PDB file of C-alpha atoms in Angstrom:
ATOM      1  CA  UNK A   1       0.114   0.197  -0.495  1.00 60.00           C
ATOM      2  CA  UNK A   2       3.398   2.542   0.414  1.00 70.00           C
ATOM      3  CA  UNK A   3       4.275   1.822  -3.290  1.00 76.00           C
ATOM      4  CA  UNK A   4       1.467   3.451  -4.029  1.00 78.00           C
ATOM      5  CA  UNK A   5       0.311   5.807  -0.993  1.00 89.00           C
ATOM      6  CA  UNK A   6       3.252   7.411  -0.827  1.00 93.00           C
ATOM      7  CA  UNK A   7       2.756  10.239  -3.134  1.00 94.00           C
ATOM      8  CA  UNK A   8       0.079  11.320  -1.165  1.00 94.00           C
ATOM      9  CA  UNK A   9       1.900  12.025   1.592  1.00 95.00           C
ATOM     10  CA  UNK A  10       4.560  14.115   0.278  1.00 96.00           C
ATOM     11  CA  UNK A  11       1.043  15.833  -1.393  1.00 96.00           C
ATOM     12  CA  UNK A  12       0.744  16.510   2.927  1.00 96.00           C
ATOM     13  CA  UNK A  13       4.077  17.691   3.257  1.00 97.00           C
ATOM     14  CA  UNK A  14       3.902  19.818  -0.169  1.00 97.00           C
ATOM     15  CA  UNK A  15       0.673  21.479   1.398  1.00 97.00           C
ATOM     16  CA  UNK A  16       2.330  21.742   5.124  1.00 97.00           C
ATOM     17  CA  UNK A  17       5.312  23.291   3.172  1.00 98.00           C
ATOM     18  CA  UNK A  18       3.262  25.628   0.693  1.00 97.00           C
ATOM     19  CA  UNK A  19       1.646  27.261   3.654  1.00 98.00           C
ATOM     20  CA  UNK A  20       4.457  27.693   5.852  1.00 98.00           C
ATOM     21  CA  UNK A  21       5.848  29.393   2.226  1.00 98.00           C
ATOM     22  CA  UNK A  22       3.614  32.080   2.762  1.00 98.00           C
ATOM     23  CA  UNK A  23       3.695  33.133   6.301  1.00 98.00           C
ATOM     24  CA  UNK A  24       6.986  33.967   5.311  1.00 97.00           C
ATOM     25  CA  UNK A  25       6.802  35.323   2.159  1.00 97.00           C
ATOM     26  CA  UNK A  26       3.551  37.363   3.804  1.00 97.00           C
ATOM     27  CA  UNK A  27       4.999  37.940   7.238  1.00 96.00           C
ATOM     28  CA  UNK A  28       8.470  38.551   6.918  1.00 95.00           C
ATOM     29  CA  UNK A  29       9.516  39.188   3.319  1.00 94.00           C
ATOM     30  CA  UNK A  30       6.396  41.693   3.630  1.00 93.00           C
ATOM     31  CA  UNK A  31       4.703  40.795   0.563  1.00 95.00           C
ATOM     32  CA  UNK A  32       0.826  41.497   0.177  1.00 94.00           C
ATOM     33  CA  UNK A  33      -0.561  38.437   0.001  1.00 96.00           C
ATOM     34  CA  UNK A  34      -3.091  38.632  -3.298  1.00 95.00           C
ATOM     35  CA  UNK A  35       0.609  39.475  -4.741  1.00 95.00           C
ATOM     36  CA  UNK A  36       1.333  35.549  -3.860  1.00 96.00           C
ATOM     37  CA  UNK A  37      -1.654  34.252  -5.159  1.00 96.00           C
ATOM     38  CA  UNK A  38      -1.881  36.288  -8.328  1.00 95.00           C
ATOM     39  CA  UNK A  39       1.824  35.681  -9.271  1.00 95.00           C
ATOM     40  CA  UNK A  40       2.182  32.011  -8.073  1.00 96.00           C
ATOM     41  CA  UNK A  41      -0.937  30.109  -8.520  1.00 97.00           C
ATOM     42  CA  UNK A  42      -1.589  31.737 -12.234  1.00 97.00           C
ATOM     43  CA  UNK A  43       1.751  30.280 -13.037  1.00 97.00           C
ATOM     44  CA  UNK A  44       1.700  27.196 -11.453  1.00 97.00           C
ATOM     45  CA  UNK A  45      -0.853  26.918 -13.246  1.00 97.00           C
ATOM     46  CA  UNK A  46       0.248  27.449 -16.889  1.00 97.00           C
ATOM     47  CA  UNK A  47       3.028  25.276 -16.086  1.00 97.00           C
ATOM     48  CA  UNK A  48       0.316  22.342 -14.984  1.00 97.00           C
ATOM     49  CA  UNK A  49      -1.952  22.783 -17.905  1.00 97.00           C
ATOM     50  CA  UNK A  50       1.087  22.908 -20.365  1.00 97.00           C
ATOM     51  CA  UNK A  51       1.643  19.489 -18.910  1.00 96.00           C
ATOM     52  CA  UNK A  52      -1.000  18.297 -18.730  1.00 96.00           C
ATOM     53  CA  UNK A  53      -1.795  19.855 -22.750  1.00 97.00           C
ATOM     54  CA  UNK A  54       2.183  17.633 -23.542  1.00 96.00           C
ATOM     55  CA  UNK A  55      -0.261  14.331 -21.805  1.00 95.00           C
ATOM     56  CA  UNK A  56      -3.897  14.875 -23.843  1.00 95.00           C
ATOM     57  CA  UNK A  57      -2.825  17.073 -26.750  1.00 94.00           C
ATOM     58  CA  UNK A  58      -5.893  18.460 -27.888  1.00 90.00           C
ATOM     59  CA  UNK A  59      -8.464  16.542 -25.148  1.00 92.00           C
ATOM     60  CA  UNK A  60      -6.550  18.619 -22.917  1.00 94.00           C
ATOM     61  CA  UNK A  61      -9.179  21.933 -23.927  1.00 94.00           C
ATOM     62  CA  UNK A  62     -12.151  19.287 -24.701  1.00 95.00           C
ATOM     63  CA  UNK A  63     -12.296  20.131 -20.301  1.00 95.00           C
ATOM     64  CA  UNK A  64     -13.521  24.219 -21.389  1.00 96.00           C
ATOM     65  CA  UNK A  65     -16.156  23.082 -22.532  1.00 94.00           C
ATOM     66  CA  UNK A  66     -18.391  22.848 -18.974  1.00 95.00           C
ATOM     67  CA  UNK A  67     -17.482  25.910 -18.729  1.00 96.00           C
ATOM     68  CA  UNK A  68     -20.541  26.322 -16.399  1.00 96.00           C
ATOM     69  CA  UNK A  69     -18.793  24.584 -14.213  1.00 96.00           C
ATOM     70  CA  UNK A  70     -15.630  25.119 -14.087  1.00 97.00           C
ATOM     71  CA  UNK A  71     -15.887  28.932 -14.775  1.00 98.00           C
ATOM     72  CA  UNK A  72     -18.038  29.399 -10.910  1.00 98.00           C
ATOM     73  CA  UNK A  73     -15.399  26.366  -9.050  1.00 97.00           C
ATOM     74  CA  UNK A  74     -12.950  28.296 -10.342  1.00 97.00           C
ATOM     75  CA  UNK A  75     -14.064  31.781  -8.976  1.00 98.00           C
ATOM     76  CA  UNK A  76     -15.030  29.972  -6.033  1.00 98.00           C
ATOM     77  CA  UNK A  77     -11.207  28.272  -5.772  1.00 97.00           C
ATOM     78  CA  UNK A  78     -10.031  31.841  -6.190  1.00 98.00           C
ATOM     79  CA  UNK A  79     -11.780  32.691  -3.382  1.00 98.00           C
ATOM     80  CA  UNK A  80     -10.251  30.415  -1.678  1.00 97.00           C
ATOM     81  CA  UNK A  81      -6.339  30.833  -2.120  1.00 98.00           C
ATOM     82  CA  UNK A  82      -6.844  34.249  -1.477  1.00 97.00           C
ATOM     83  CA  UNK A  83      -8.710  33.938   1.530  1.00 98.00           C
ATOM     84  CA  UNK A  84      -6.180  30.857   2.981  1.00 98.00           C
ATOM     85  CA  UNK A  85      -3.326  33.492   2.118  1.00 98.00           C
ATOM     86  CA  UNK A  86      -4.287  36.046   3.978  1.00 97.00           C
ATOM     87  CA  UNK A  87      -5.867  33.814   7.250  1.00 97.00           C
ATOM     88  CA  UNK A  88      -2.295  32.628   6.731  1.00 98.00           C
ATOM     89  CA  UNK A  89      -0.474  36.309   7.238  1.00 97.00           C
ATOM     90  CA  UNK A  90      -2.570  37.125  10.011  1.00 95.00           C
ATOM     91  CA  UNK A  91      -2.801  34.251  12.520  1.00 95.00           C
ATOM     92  CA  UNK A  92      -0.100  32.019  10.992  1.00 96.00           C
ATOM     93  CA  UNK A  93       0.265  28.427   8.694  1.00 97.00           C
ATOM     94  CA  UNK A  94      -0.869  26.182  10.948  1.00 97.00           C
ATOM     95  CA  UNK A  95      -4.245  27.598  12.903  1.00 96.00           C
ATOM     96  CA  UNK A  96      -5.136  28.449   9.220  1.00 97.00           C
ATOM     97  CA  UNK A  97      -4.550  24.485   8.594  1.00 96.00           C
ATOM     98  CA  UNK A  98      -5.951  23.214  11.758  1.00 96.00           C
ATOM     99  CA  UNK A  99      -8.882  25.161  11.404  1.00 96.00           C
ATOM    100  CA  UNK A 100     -10.000  25.086   7.561  1.00 96.00           C
ATOM    101  CA  UNK A 101      -8.953  21.718   6.815  1.00 95.00           C
ATOM    102  CA  UNK A 102     -11.379  19.556   9.211  1.00 95.00           C
ATOM    103  CA  UNK A 103     -14.089  22.337   8.492  1.00 96.00           C
ATOM    104  CA  UNK A 104     -13.433  21.916   4.260  1.00 95.00           C
ATOM    105  CA  UNK A 105     -14.508  18.164   4.532  1.00 93.00           C
ATOM    106  CA  UNK A 106     -17.907  18.581   6.561  1.00 95.00           C
ATOM    107  CA  UNK A 107     -18.952  21.421   4.446  1.00 95.00           C
ATOM    108  CA  UNK A 108     -17.631  19.349   1.643  1.00 93.00           C
ATOM    109  CA  UNK A 109     -19.645  16.846   3.568  1.00 92.00           C
ATOM    110  CA  UNK A 110     -23.598  18.381   3.611  1.00 93.00           C
ATOM    111  CA  UNK A 111     -23.458  20.099  -0.110  1.00 92.00           C
ATOM    112  CA  UNK A 112     -22.898  16.510  -1.646  1.00 89.00           C
ATOM    113  CA  UNK A 113     -25.827  15.347   0.374  1.00 89.00           C
ATOM    114  CA  UNK A 114     -28.085  18.224   0.339  1.00 90.00           C
ATOM    115  CA  UNK A 115     -26.483  18.687  -3.487  1.00 89.00           C
ATOM    116  CA  UNK A 116     -25.679  15.502  -5.268  1.00 82.00           C
ATOM    117  CA  UNK A 117     -28.182  13.623  -2.736  1.00 84.00           C
ATOM    118  CA  UNK A 118     -25.411  11.135  -1.847  1.00 82.00           C
ATOM    119  CA  UNK A 119     -26.908   8.948   0.977  1.00 82.00           C
ATOM    120  CA  UNK A 120     -25.615  10.509   5.176  1.00 82.00           C
ATOM    121  CA  UNK A 121     -24.212   7.799   7.379  1.00 87.00           C
ATOM    122  CA  UNK A 122     -24.341   7.472  10.721  1.00 91.00           C
ATOM    123  CA  UNK A 123     -20.253   7.174  10.763  1.00 92.00           C
ATOM    124  CA  UNK A 124     -19.736  10.089   8.497  1.00 91.00           C
ATOM    125  CA  UNK A 125     -22.670  12.060  10.866  1.00 93.00           C
ATOM    126  CA  UNK A 126     -20.324  11.092  13.827  1.00 95.00           C
ATOM    127  CA  UNK A 127     -17.123  11.534  11.817  1.00 95.00           C
ATOM    128  CA  UNK A 128     -18.379  15.069  10.987  1.00 95.00           C
ATOM    129  CA  UNK A 129     -19.703  16.083  14.081  1.00 96.00           C
ATOM    130  CA  UNK A 130     -15.817  15.364  15.121  1.00 97.00           C
ATOM    131  CA  UNK A 131     -14.187  17.039  13.032  1.00 96.00           C
ATOM    132  CA  UNK A 132     -16.719  19.700  13.687  1.00 96.00           C
ATOM    133  CA  UNK A 133     -14.812  19.153  17.334  1.00 96.00           C
ATOM    134  CA  UNK A 134     -11.689  19.481  16.214  1.00 96.00           C
ATOM    135  CA  UNK A 135     -12.638  23.607  15.080  1.00 95.00           C
ATOM    136  CA  UNK A 136     -14.161  24.454  17.586  1.00 93.00           C
ATOM    137  CA  UNK A 137     -10.961  23.272  19.956  1.00 94.00           C
ATOM    138  CA  UNK A 138      -8.467  24.832  17.798  1.00 94.00           C
ATOM    139  CA  UNK A 139     -10.443  28.352  17.602  1.00 91.00           C
ATOM    140  CA  UNK A 140      -9.862  28.236  21.810  1.00 89.00           C
ATOM    141  CA  UNK A 141      -6.584  27.259  21.305  1.00 90.00           C
ATOM    142  CA  UNK A 142      -6.054  31.767  20.873  1.00 79.00           C
ATOM    143  CA  UNK A 143      -6.046  31.702  24.848  1.00 73.00           C
ATOM    144  CA  UNK A 144      -7.664  34.573  24.233  1.00 67.00           C
ATOM    145  CA  UNK A 145     -11.304  34.427  25.130  1.00 56.00           C
ATOM    146  CA  UNK A 146     -11.435  39.043  24.696  1.00 51.00           C
ATOM    147  CA  UNK A 147     -10.328  37.850  20.832  1.00 60.00           C
ATOM    148  CA  UNK A 148     -11.559  34.540  20.506  1.00 72.00           C
ATOM    149  CA  UNK A 149     -12.082  34.616  16.825  1.00 83.00           C
ATOM    150  CA  UNK A 150     -10.411  37.076  14.638  1.00 89.00           C
ATOM    151  CA  UNK A 151     -10.988  38.121  11.461  1.00 93.00           C
ATOM    152  CA  UNK A 152      -7.481  35.346  10.568  1.00 94.00           C
ATOM    153  CA  UNK A 153     -10.042  32.564  11.829  1.00 94.00           C
ATOM    154  CA  UNK A 154     -13.369  34.309  10.171  1.00 95.00           C
ATOM    155  CA  UNK A 155     -11.461  34.525   6.854  1.00 97.00           C
ATOM    156  CA  UNK A 156     -10.147  30.550   7.290  1.00 97.00           C
ATOM    157  CA  UNK A 157     -13.706  29.761   7.155  1.00 97.00           C
ATOM    158  CA  UNK A 158     -14.191  31.513   4.264  1.00 98.00           C
ATOM    159  CA  UNK A 159     -11.827  29.281   2.915  1.00 97.00           C
ATOM    160  CA  UNK A 160     -12.730  26.250   4.092  1.00 97.00           C
ATOM    161  CA  UNK A 161     -16.390  26.996   2.088  1.00 97.00           C
ATOM    162  CA  UNK A 162     -15.137  27.803  -0.946  1.00 97.00           C
ATOM    163  CA  UNK A 163     -12.926  25.165  -1.699  1.00 96.00           C
ATOM    164  CA  UNK A 164     -15.850  22.432  -0.836  1.00 94.00           C
ATOM    165  CA  UNK A 165     -18.391  24.226  -3.008  1.00 96.00           C
ATOM    166  CA  UNK A 166     -15.095  24.450  -5.901  1.00 94.00           C
ATOM    167  CA  UNK A 167     -14.880  20.602  -5.896  1.00 93.00           C
ATOM    168  CA  UNK A 168     -18.974  20.401  -5.596  1.00 93.00           C
ATOM    169  CA  UNK A 169     -18.834  21.587  -7.922  1.00 94.00           C
ATOM    170  CA  UNK A 170     -16.052  20.072  -9.794  1.00 93.00           C
ATOM    171  CA  UNK A 171     -17.645  16.906  -9.018  1.00 89.00           C
ATOM    172  CA  UNK A 172     -19.478  17.268 -11.774  1.00 90.00           C
ATOM    173  CA  UNK A 173     -17.088  17.471 -14.343  1.00 92.00           C
ATOM    174  CA  UNK A 174     -15.435  14.485 -13.233  1.00 90.00           C
ATOM    175  CA  UNK A 175     -17.539  11.362 -15.328  1.00 87.00           C
ATOM    176  CA  UNK A 176     -16.133  13.937 -18.620  1.00 91.00           C
ATOM    177  CA  UNK A 177     -13.006  14.577 -18.400  1.00 93.00           C
ATOM    178  CA  UNK A 178      -9.815  13.776 -16.626  1.00 93.00           C
ATOM    179  CA  UNK A 179      -9.006  14.662 -12.884  1.00 93.00           C
ATOM    180  CA  UNK A 180      -5.250  16.180 -14.321  1.00 95.00           C
ATOM    181  CA  UNK A 181      -7.732  17.982 -16.739  1.00 96.00           C
ATOM    182  CA  UNK A 182     -10.089  19.838 -14.217  1.00 96.00           C
ATOM    183  CA  UNK A 183      -7.170  20.288 -11.297  1.00 95.00           C
ATOM    184  CA  UNK A 184      -4.979  21.890 -14.325  1.00 96.00           C
ATOM    185  CA  UNK A 185      -7.531  24.146 -15.966  1.00 97.00           C
ATOM    186  CA  UNK A 186      -9.658  25.539 -13.235  1.00 97.00           C
ATOM    187  CA  UNK A 187      -5.945  25.664 -11.427  1.00 97.00           C
ATOM    188  CA  UNK A 188      -4.982  28.186 -14.808  1.00 97.00           C
ATOM    189  CA  UNK A 189      -8.016  29.908 -14.432  1.00 98.00           C
ATOM    190  CA  UNK A 190      -7.827  30.588 -10.725  1.00 98.00           C
ATOM    191  CA  UNK A 191      -4.394  32.045 -11.409  1.00 97.00           C
ATOM    192  CA  UNK A 192      -5.955  34.669 -14.182  1.00 97.00           C
ATOM    193  CA  UNK A 193      -8.561  35.967 -11.956  1.00 97.00           C
ATOM    194  CA  UNK A 194      -5.900  36.147  -8.763  1.00 96.00           C
ATOM    195  CA  UNK A 195      -3.665  37.767 -11.331  1.00 94.00           C
ATOM    196  CA  UNK A 196      -6.950  39.985 -13.037  1.00 94.00           C
ATOM    197  CA  UNK A 197      -7.644  41.479  -9.227  1.00 92.00           C
ATOM    198  CA  UNK A 198      -3.693  42.004  -8.240  1.00 88.00           C
ATOM    199  CA  UNK A 199      -3.509  44.062 -12.168  1.00 84.00           C
ATOM    200  CA  UNK A 200      -6.030  45.793 -11.561  1.00 82.00           C
ATOM    201  CA  UNK A 201      -5.115  47.792  -7.777  1.00 71.00           C
ATOM    202  CA  UNK A 202      -2.042  46.384  -5.994  1.00 67.00           C
ATOM    203  CA  UNK A 203       1.227  46.624  -5.698  1.00 73.00           C
ATOM    204  CA  UNK A 204       4.068  46.623  -8.347  1.00 75.00           C
ATOM    205  CA  UNK A 205       6.377  43.469  -7.603  1.00 81.00           C
ATOM    206  CA  UNK A 206      10.578  43.939  -8.677  1.00 80.00           C
ATOM    207  CA  UNK A 207      13.540  42.127  -9.983  1.00 83.00           C
ATOM    208  CA  UNK A 208      13.709  40.357  -6.774  1.00 87.00           C
ATOM    209  CA  UNK A 209      10.503  38.846  -5.561  1.00 92.00           C
ATOM    210  CA  UNK A 210      10.062  37.843  -9.485  1.00 94.00           C
ATOM    211  CA  UNK A 211      12.099  35.045  -8.433  1.00 94.00           C
ATOM    212  CA  UNK A 212      11.152  34.726  -5.149  1.00 96.00           C
ATOM    213  CA  UNK A 213       7.912  34.161  -6.784  1.00 96.00           C
ATOM    214  CA  UNK A 214       7.993  31.920  -9.420  1.00 96.00           C
ATOM    215  CA  UNK A 215      10.579  29.806  -6.752  1.00 97.00           C
ATOM    216  CA  UNK A 216       6.928  29.812  -4.525  1.00 97.00           C
ATOM    217  CA  UNK A 217       4.990  28.239  -7.815  1.00 97.00           C
ATOM    218  CA  UNK A 218       6.830  25.192  -7.257  1.00 97.00           C
ATOM    219  CA  UNK A 219       5.029  24.031  -4.451  1.00 97.00           C
ATOM    220  CA  UNK A 220       1.272  24.933  -5.575  1.00 97.00           C
ATOM    221  CA  UNK A 221       2.452  23.092  -8.774  1.00 97.00           C
ATOM    222  CA  UNK A 222       3.919  20.117  -6.874  1.00 97.00           C
ATOM    223  CA  UNK A 223       1.158  20.570  -4.702  1.00 96.00           C
ATOM    224  CA  UNK A 224      -1.428  20.074  -7.900  1.00 95.00           C
ATOM    225  CA  UNK A 225       0.676  17.214  -9.586  1.00 95.00           C
ATOM    226  CA  UNK A 226       0.842  14.700  -6.558  1.00 95.00           C
ATOM    227  CA  UNK A 227      -3.269  15.072  -5.396  1.00 94.00           C
ATOM    228  CA  UNK A 228      -3.946  14.153  -9.192  1.00 93.00           C
ATOM    229  CA  UNK A 229      -1.212  11.248  -9.108  1.00 93.00           C
ATOM    230  CA  UNK A 230      -3.034  10.669  -5.703  1.00 92.00           C
ATOM    231  CA  UNK A 231      -6.428  10.125  -6.809  1.00 90.00           C
ATOM    232  CA  UNK A 232      -5.234   7.643  -9.373  1.00 88.00           C
ATOM    233  CA  UNK A 233      -2.979   5.274  -7.248  1.00 89.00           C
ATOM    234  CA  UNK A 234      -5.705   4.642  -4.326  1.00 88.00           C
ATOM    235  CA  UNK A 235      -8.679   6.781  -5.145  1.00 85.00           C
ATOM    236  CA  UNK A 236     -10.957  10.718  -3.721  1.00 82.00           C
ATOM    237  CA  UNK A 237     -10.868   8.807   0.243  1.00 83.00           C
ATOM    238  CA  UNK A 238      -7.814   7.501   0.876  1.00 87.00           C
ATOM    239  CA  UNK A 239      -6.365  10.818  -1.122  1.00 91.00           C
ATOM    240  CA  UNK A 240      -8.597  12.736   0.946  1.00 90.00           C
ATOM    241  CA  UNK A 241      -7.847  10.910   3.999  1.00 89.00           C
ATOM    242  CA  UNK A 242      -3.913  11.183   3.904  1.00 93.00           C
ATOM    243  CA  UNK A 243      -4.075  14.421   2.593  1.00 94.00           C
ATOM    244  CA  UNK A 244      -5.602  15.588   6.161  1.00 94.00           C
ATOM    245  CA  UNK A 245      -2.199  15.155   8.244  1.00 95.00           C
ATOM    246  CA  UNK A 246      -0.781  17.828   6.326  1.00 96.00           C
ATOM    247  CA  UNK A 247      -3.146  20.051   8.905  1.00 95.00           C
ATOM    248  CA  UNK A 248      -1.079  18.069  11.801  1.00 96.00           C
ATOM    249  CA  UNK A 249       2.666  18.690   9.635  1.00 97.00           C
ATOM    250  CA  UNK A 250       2.619  21.813   9.648  1.00 97.00           C
ATOM    251  CA  UNK A 251       2.103  22.649  13.351  1.00 96.00           C
ATOM    252  CA  UNK A 252       5.742  20.083  13.084  1.00 96.00           C
ATOM    253  CA  UNK A 253       7.264  22.033  10.697  1.00 97.00           C
ATOM    254  CA  UNK A 254       7.000  25.197  12.245  1.00 97.00           C
ATOM    255  CA  UNK A 255       8.093  23.368  15.910  1.00 96.00           C
ATOM    256  CA  UNK A 256      11.213  22.541  14.099  1.00 97.00           C
ATOM    257  CA  UNK A 257      11.805  26.030  12.877  1.00 97.00           C
ATOM    258  CA  UNK A 258      11.445  27.524  16.027  1.00 96.00           C
ATOM    259  CA  UNK A 259      13.813  24.973  17.706  1.00 96.00           C
ATOM    260  CA  UNK A 260      16.111  26.306  14.988  1.00 96.00           C
ATOM    261  CA  UNK A 261      15.535  29.637  15.379  1.00 95.00           C
ATOM    262  CA  UNK A 262      13.377  30.590  13.455  1.00 94.00           C
ATOM    263  CA  UNK A 263      10.113  33.453  14.174  1.00 95.00           C
ATOM    264  CA  UNK A 264       6.816  31.229  13.342  1.00 96.00           C
ATOM    265  CA  UNK A 265       3.295  32.231  14.211  1.00 95.00           C
ATOM    266  CA  UNK A 266       1.797  29.274  16.457  1.00 94.00           C
ATOM    267  CA  UNK A 267      -1.275  28.793  18.532  1.00 92.00           C
ATOM    268  CA  UNK A 268      -1.233  30.403  21.916  1.00 89.00           C
ATOM    269  CA  UNK A 269      -1.851  27.193  22.952  1.00 92.00           C
ATOM    270  CA  UNK A 270      -0.231  25.070  21.075  1.00 94.00           C
ATOM    271  CA  UNK A 271      -0.776  21.735  23.024  1.00 95.00           C
ATOM    272  CA  UNK A 272      -4.549  22.284  23.111  1.00 94.00           C
ATOM    273  CA  UNK A 273      -4.018  22.823  18.463  1.00 94.00           C
ATOM    274  CA  UNK A 274      -2.834  19.765  18.684  1.00 95.00           C
ATOM    275  CA  UNK A 275      -6.058  18.310  20.116  1.00 97.00           C
ATOM    276  CA  UNK A 276      -7.849  19.524  17.392  1.00 96.00           C
ATOM    277  CA  UNK A 277      -5.984  18.758  15.005  1.00 96.00           C
ATOM    278  CA  UNK A 278      -5.704  15.509  16.280  1.00 97.00           C
ATOM    279  CA  UNK A 279      -9.812  15.273  16.854  1.00 97.00           C
ATOM    280  CA  UNK A 280     -10.095  17.128  12.721  1.00 96.00           C
ATOM    281  CA  UNK A 281      -8.152  14.094  11.256  1.00 96.00           C
ATOM    282  CA  UNK A 282     -10.043  11.085  12.914  1.00 96.00           C
ATOM    283  CA  UNK A 283     -12.873  13.131  11.439  1.00 96.00           C
ATOM    284  CA  UNK A 284     -11.991  13.190   8.518  1.00 95.00           C
ATOM    285  CA  UNK A 285     -10.684   9.246   8.743  1.00 94.00           C
ATOM    286  CA  UNK A 286     -14.695   7.876   9.412  1.00 93.00           C
ATOM    287  CA  UNK A 287     -15.790  10.906   7.132  1.00 92.00           C
ATOM    288  CA  UNK A 288     -13.900   8.973   4.349  1.00 88.00           C
ATOM    289  CA  UNK A 289     -13.682   5.211   6.002  1.00 81.00           C
ATOM    290  CA  UNK A 290     -15.063   2.320   3.830  1.00 67.00           C
ATOM    291  CA  UNK A 291     -16.687  -1.130   4.489  1.00 52.00           C
ATOM    292  CA  UNK A 292     -15.758  -3.516   1.443  1.00 44.00           C
ATOM    293  CA  UNK A 293     -16.853  -1.623  -1.747  1.00 39.00           C
ATOM    294  CA  UNK A 294     -18.830   1.032   0.240  1.00 40.00           C
ATOM    295  CA  UNK A 295     -18.502   4.116   1.732  1.00 37.00           C
ATOM    296  CA  UNK A 296     -19.532   4.281   4.260  1.00 37.00           C
TER     297      UNK A 296
END
């Protein structure tokens, strides 16, 4: 099993690295979140779509025939990316991941039940409740009763809801198009939307910053590729479950950086945040748990 799933563990590590990199770029190098998102995601989208064209030829552009789903899904992904990046700037990579990861899965479950009419079993319901418990425990890790919910927390919720709604729309396209075609085209359009907002009224990017942004774009590019490979190897349920470990890996990465003397943003009550993350991952596991050929 490890021979097939290692790429998804790599995907989880890349997601964590992307969040940590966002925090460094926005809080220490002082790059605006929209600058990082608008340029990094566009470069990654162009590169991933070029890979798709190289593999599938003209078939790669057939995904645009499903524009009624692709365009709103991409717009939601763009909103999710921006609020993710801005939330990391305000509350740090660890807390953002601990909040948004479990909540996104729960919202997908609710939307799948209401829109796609998927069955909601008792084990899924229990998993959703446990994941939500993890979310609220993470909120409490702020350690400040007067400011227990910040704007960064709200942005994490918006990001989770946006990604979840986008995924539901993308699900409508999976029967007609491959995961690589959908992922690359959505990332490309999302990058174009964010770049358009940046070009309208965003700050200018200097030469050295361009080199940093191009290097950063490798992370979302590789995260997208490993996600697609994971889907083809072990399916959506296992990929989502393993990928959820990124919310705990981010904390581990930042604690290591703190021990090495780097400045990082961590929740005030780290042990409580970790407990929330463990509950979130366990809830996600229950939501995606399979028995035989039936998703419980």
